[in-house]
C-alpha positions as a printed Julia matrix, in Angstrom:
374×3 Matrix{Float64}:
 111.1   107.74  124.59
 107.93  109.44  125.74
 105.47  110.92  123.25
 103.71  114.25  123.54
 100.81  114.45  126.04
 102.16  111.49  128.03
 101.35  111.93  131.74
 103.75  111.03  134.58
 103.5   110.89  138.36
  99.76  110.13  138.34
  98.93  112.9   135.9
 100.9   115.71  137.52
 103.37  116.17  134.66
 102.37  116.27  130.98
 105.06  115.9   128.31
 105.05  118.71  125.73
 108.02  117.86  123.52
 111.38  116.15  123.41
 114.32  118.61  123.49
 117.29  116.29  122.98
 119.71  114.14  124.92
 122.45  114.56  127.52
 124.53  111.38  127.19
 121.93  108.62  127.57
 119.42  110.88  129.33
 116.46  112.26  127.37
 115.32  115.81  128.12
 111.68  116.88  127.75
 109.71  120.07  128.05
 106.72  119.39  130.27
 103.93  121.12  132.17
 103.42  120.8   135.91
  99.64  120.51  135.91
  99.47  121.06  139.68
 101.41  124.35  139.73
 100.6   125.3   136.12
 104.24  125.95  135.22
 106.68  124.76  132.56
 109.42  122.38  133.75
 112.19  120.2   132.35
 111.98  116.45  132.87
 115.1   114.31  132.4
 114.6   110.58  131.86
 117.41  108.19  132.84
 117.07  104.45  132.17
 118.2   102.33  135.08
 119.89   99.97  132.62
 120.64  100.15  128.9
 121.75   96.59  128.21
 120.03   94.05  130.45
 117.49   93.48  133.16
 118.9    94.3   136.59
 118.69   92.13  139.65
 116.97   93.52  142.71
 120.31   94.38  144.36
 121.65   95.99  141.2
 118.49   98.03  140.82
 118.67   99.25  144.43
 122.35  100.15  144.03
 121.62  102.07  140.86
 118.76  103.91  142.52
 120.93  104.93  145.49
 123.61  106.31  143.15
 121.07  108.39  141.22
 119.47  109.68  144.4
 122.88  110.62  145.8
 123.66  112.6   142.64
 120.29  114.34  142.92
 121.0   115.29  146.54
 124.49  116.63  145.78
 123.23  118.64  142.84
 120.46  120.15  144.96
 123.14  121.54  147.31
 124.71  123.71  144.59
 123.44  127.26  145.11
 124.76  128.87  141.93
 121.84  130.72  140.34
 122.9   129.65  136.84
 122.16  126.02  137.64
 118.58  125.05  136.75
 117.19  123.72  140.01
 116.45  120.0   140.34
 113.33  120.01  142.52
 111.81  116.52  142.34
 112.58  112.94  141.33
 110.62  109.71  140.97
 110.77  106.29  139.31
 108.37  104.81  136.78
 108.81  101.67  134.65
 112.53  101.25  135.42
 113.28  104.84  134.57
 114.54  107.52  136.9
 113.0   110.96  136.31
 114.32  114.3   137.54
 112.21  117.47  137.44
 114.09  120.74  136.98
 112.58  124.18  136.92
 113.64  127.79  136.47
 112.06  131.11  137.4
 112.84  132.46  133.92
 111.73  131.55  130.41
 114.62  129.61  128.91
 115.3   128.48  125.36
 117.98  126.72  123.34
 121.08  128.79  122.49
 120.64  127.69  118.87
 117.29  129.44  118.52
 118.05  132.83  120.06
 119.02  135.95  118.19
 121.92  138.08  119.3
 121.43  138.99  122.97
 124.72  140.6   124.08
 126.01  143.89  122.69
 128.85  144.99  124.99
 132.28  143.51  125.58
 131.61  143.67  129.31
 128.32  141.75  128.96
 130.03  138.95  127.05
 132.87  138.8   129.57
 130.37  138.7   132.45
 128.57  135.72  130.91
 131.84  133.88  130.4
 132.82  134.46  134.04
 129.37  133.39  135.21
 129.54  130.13  133.28
 133.04  129.44  134.6
 131.88  130.07  138.18
 129.14  127.46  137.74
 131.63  124.86  136.49
 133.88  125.54  139.48
 130.95  125.18  141.89
 129.96  121.85  140.34
 133.5   120.49  140.5
 133.89  121.62  144.11
 130.76  119.66  145.08
 131.63  116.45  143.19
 134.98  114.94  144.14
 137.26  113.53  141.45
 136.89  113.84  137.7
 133.43  114.45  136.37
 132.26  115.02  132.83
 130.07  118.13  132.64
 128.28  118.03  129.31
 127.79  121.46  127.79
 125.61  120.97  124.73
 122.72  122.78  123.02
 120.42  120.53  125.05
 121.94  121.05  128.49
 122.5   124.8   128.06
 119.46  127.08  128.28
 119.48  130.83  127.65
 117.24  133.52  129.15
 115.77  136.52  127.34
 118.75  138.59  128.48
 121.25  136.05  127.2
 122.11  134.54  130.6
 123.85  131.15  130.54
 121.97  128.4   132.46
 122.75  124.69  132.72
 120.84  121.44  133.22
 123.03  119.11  135.27
 122.15  115.79  136.89
 125.32  114.89  138.73
 127.94  112.18  138.51
 127.62  109.64  135.73
 129.6   106.7   134.41
 131.98  107.37  131.52
 129.71  107.68  128.51
 130.36  109.39  125.21
 127.97  112.03  123.96
 125.82  110.78  121.11
 125.59  113.65  118.66
 123.22  111.72  116.39
 120.52  111.93  119.05
 120.27  115.7   118.74
 117.73  117.25  116.37
 120.28  119.64  114.88
 123.41  117.54  114.4
 125.6   120.16  112.73
 124.77  122.84  115.29
 125.35  120.41  118.17
 128.74  119.41  116.75
 129.74  123.05  116.34
 129.67  123.46  120.12
 131.69  120.31  120.83
 135.5   120.1   120.82
 137.14  117.64  118.48
 137.96  115.23  121.32
 134.24  114.92  122.16
 133.27  113.75  118.68
 136.48  111.82  117.95
 135.16  108.39  119.12
 132.28  108.65  116.63
 134.38  109.41  113.55
 135.12  106.68  111.04
 138.67  105.37  110.67
 139.29  107.18  107.37
 138.38  110.55  108.89
 140.55  109.88  111.92
 143.51  108.95  109.74
 143.21  112.14  107.69
 142.75  114.49  110.66
 145.66  112.85  112.52
 148.0   114.56  110.04
 147.28  117.85  111.85
 148.68  116.49  115.14
 152.05  115.26  116.35
 152.21  112.15  118.53
 151.85  113.99  121.84
 148.91  116.08  120.6
 147.26  112.96  119.16
 147.52  111.21  122.53
 145.84  114.22  124.13
 143.12  114.21  121.46
 142.29  110.57  122.18
 142.19  111.06  125.98
 138.9   111.71  127.85
 137.42  115.2   127.94
 138.59  117.52  130.71
 138.17  121.13  131.84
 139.73  122.39  128.59
 136.91  120.65  126.74
 134.4   122.47  128.91
 136.13  125.8   128.23
 135.74  125.11  124.51
 132.01  124.34  124.78
 131.3   127.34  127.02
 133.1   129.65  124.6
 131.17  128.17  121.65
 127.81  128.62  123.4
 128.45  132.21  124.45
 129.9   133.0   121.02
 126.54  131.9   119.56
 124.52  134.05  121.97
 126.85  137.05  121.67
 127.05  137.14  117.87
 123.92  135.37  116.66
 126.16  133.07  114.62
 127.01  129.43  115.18
 130.8   129.01  115.13
 132.26  126.64  112.53
 132.65  123.16  113.97
 135.99  121.65  114.91
 135.47  118.96  112.26
 134.72  121.52  109.54
 137.73  123.6   110.55
 140.0   120.52  110.51
 138.91  119.66  106.96
 139.55  123.22  105.78
 143.02  123.2   107.29
 143.79  119.79  105.76
 143.03  121.33  102.35
 145.59  124.05  103.01
 143.08  126.8   103.73
 143.14  129.05  106.84
 141.08  128.27  109.91
 137.59  129.69  109.18
 137.14  130.59  112.83
 139.77  133.32  112.52
 137.66  135.22  110.01
 134.43  134.69  111.98
 135.9   135.76  115.32
 137.42  138.94  113.85
 134.3   140.28  112.14
 131.59  138.91  114.42
 129.56  141.75  115.89
 132.49  144.14  116.1
 133.82  143.04  119.46
 137.25  144.14  120.63
 140.43  142.37  119.54
 140.96  141.25  123.11
 137.63  139.42  123.21
 138.22  137.97  119.74
 141.6   136.67  120.91
 139.88  134.99  123.85
 137.48  133.12  121.56
 140.27  132.1   119.2
 142.28  130.54  122.01
 139.34  129.0   123.89
 138.09  127.43  120.63
 141.47  126.12  119.49
 141.28  122.7   117.82
 144.31  121.37  119.7
 143.54  120.97  123.38
 147.07  122.04  124.35
 146.55  125.38  122.59
 143.57  126.33  124.78
 143.51  127.81  128.25
 144.66  125.12  130.65
 142.5   126.19  133.58
 139.45  128.32  134.28
 141.67  130.73  136.2
 143.88  131.43  133.17
 140.81  131.83  130.97
 139.31  134.33  133.43
 142.58  136.26  133.54
 142.41  136.73  129.76
 139.18  138.74  130.04
 139.85  140.46  133.36
 139.18  144.18  133.4
 137.38  144.46  130.08
 135.84  147.93  130.09
 132.23  148.71  129.38
 132.37  149.82  125.76
 129.7   149.32  123.1
 130.46  146.95  120.27
 130.38  148.45  116.79
 128.33  146.21  114.55
 130.03  145.18  111.32
 127.78  144.33  108.38
 129.09  142.23  105.51
 128.35  138.98  103.71
 129.61  136.96  106.68
 127.9   138.93  109.45
 124.16  139.22  108.94
 123.3   140.2   112.48
 120.61  142.34  113.94
 121.91  145.68  115.17
 121.36  147.01  118.69
 117.9   148.53  119.13
 117.69  152.19  118.18
 117.31  154.73  120.94
 113.7   155.84  121.08
 113.1   159.58  121.23
 110.49  160.52  123.78
 107.48  162.75  123.11
 108.09  166.54  123.25
 107.61  168.18  126.63
 104.31  169.99  127.11
 104.82  173.58  128.43
 103.35  174.46  131.82
 101.64  177.81  132.4
 102.51  177.59  136.06
 106.24  176.95  135.78
 107.13  178.1   132.28
 106.81  181.92  132.26
 107.15  183.61  128.89
 110.22  185.75  128.37
 109.57  189.03  126.52
 112.65  190.41  124.87
 112.96  194.24  124.52
 114.29  195.84  121.38
 118.02  196.56  121.58
 119.08  200.2   122.09
 121.06  201.82  119.32
 124.73  201.77  120.08
 125.66  204.89  117.96
 124.0   207.93  116.33
 122.74  207.56  112.82
 125.24  208.75  110.27
 124.13  211.67  108.0
 122.98  210.81  104.53
 125.54  211.79  101.94
 124.12  213.41   98.79
 126.21  213.25   95.65
 127.64  216.61   94.41
 125.68  216.54   91.13
 122.46  216.05   93.03
 123.28  218.98   95.4
 123.87  221.38   92.46
 120.57  220.33   90.86
 118.64  220.89   94.07
 120.24  224.38   94.58
 119.39  225.5    91.06
 115.81  224.39   91.43
 115.49  226.29   94.74
 116.76  229.54   93.14
 114.36  229.29   90.25
 111.4   228.88   92.58
 112.34  231.9    94.74
 110.28  235.06   93.86
 112.19  238.25   92.87
 111.52  241.33   95.01
 111.51  244.73   93.16
């Protein structure tokens, strides 16, 4: 593992920090000192177990270079571009760069506020997976982890991907935040790392057929789970409960905690909540079987704002308030004053009525004041 401030490629790249692992590959943040930009550098050891012969080393190099070339042909804008590669001290390095500032999905606050925005990100991530699988023939394990997924300021899903690899299990213990990393992985991805006692207990939740599926290698349904978990985190600001945690709760006779989280999280529609519940199902057979069926579940979601729900389980930031602009300054040229005239009376004034007692008093006073003529 490289330490901070280590220089590679004759001083061109300077390591800033280690971000995590993707299988046996180590991912670093680094600076391209020539172009003065931030890049990702992925370190792949040519061998993990023994010293290679010259022929084995050349064969390994050709396989890595072929993967680099195939990956470079993928034009999907959500794939972080692999732009350079080199070898130093029996390690193969790939340089990937993006035009946007990207960060881990575990460190971002809520970025998506509309059902349609969430659905668009899900479709975009699915389109990237389809493009990768169309370029690489046969089965390929696409790791979708908090290290390989990067998120832009607008909440856009981006992926670091190096190409075809041998069958290797993801090592959750290599990630800085183990619990958060496990929360984005389906149960089948972490199953090989569980101890025998845990496996025996969790097996009670599965019948024989479902247990066989659980112990089989990851497939596209596993990728659907991880994509849904990542976008759930970006859309709600909450990390979903892990498959292991949910299994333990259900073994104790309690309801699946994801059901509560998906229903209250950020006030999204029931249709979108149903999508997350199915995509994040613990049993692989209960999830969407293909990307096409998953896309069909969110097809046609209208552009409606999500109503934020605040309670003890949903401490999320609300959408930014609408700022009221400054008052408009009147113009003497265009804004002419309007002078309103007094309204004309609509009827004649009614005569004043004098009470009878008052009329008699006035008449008597007038007679007394009148002089008498002799």
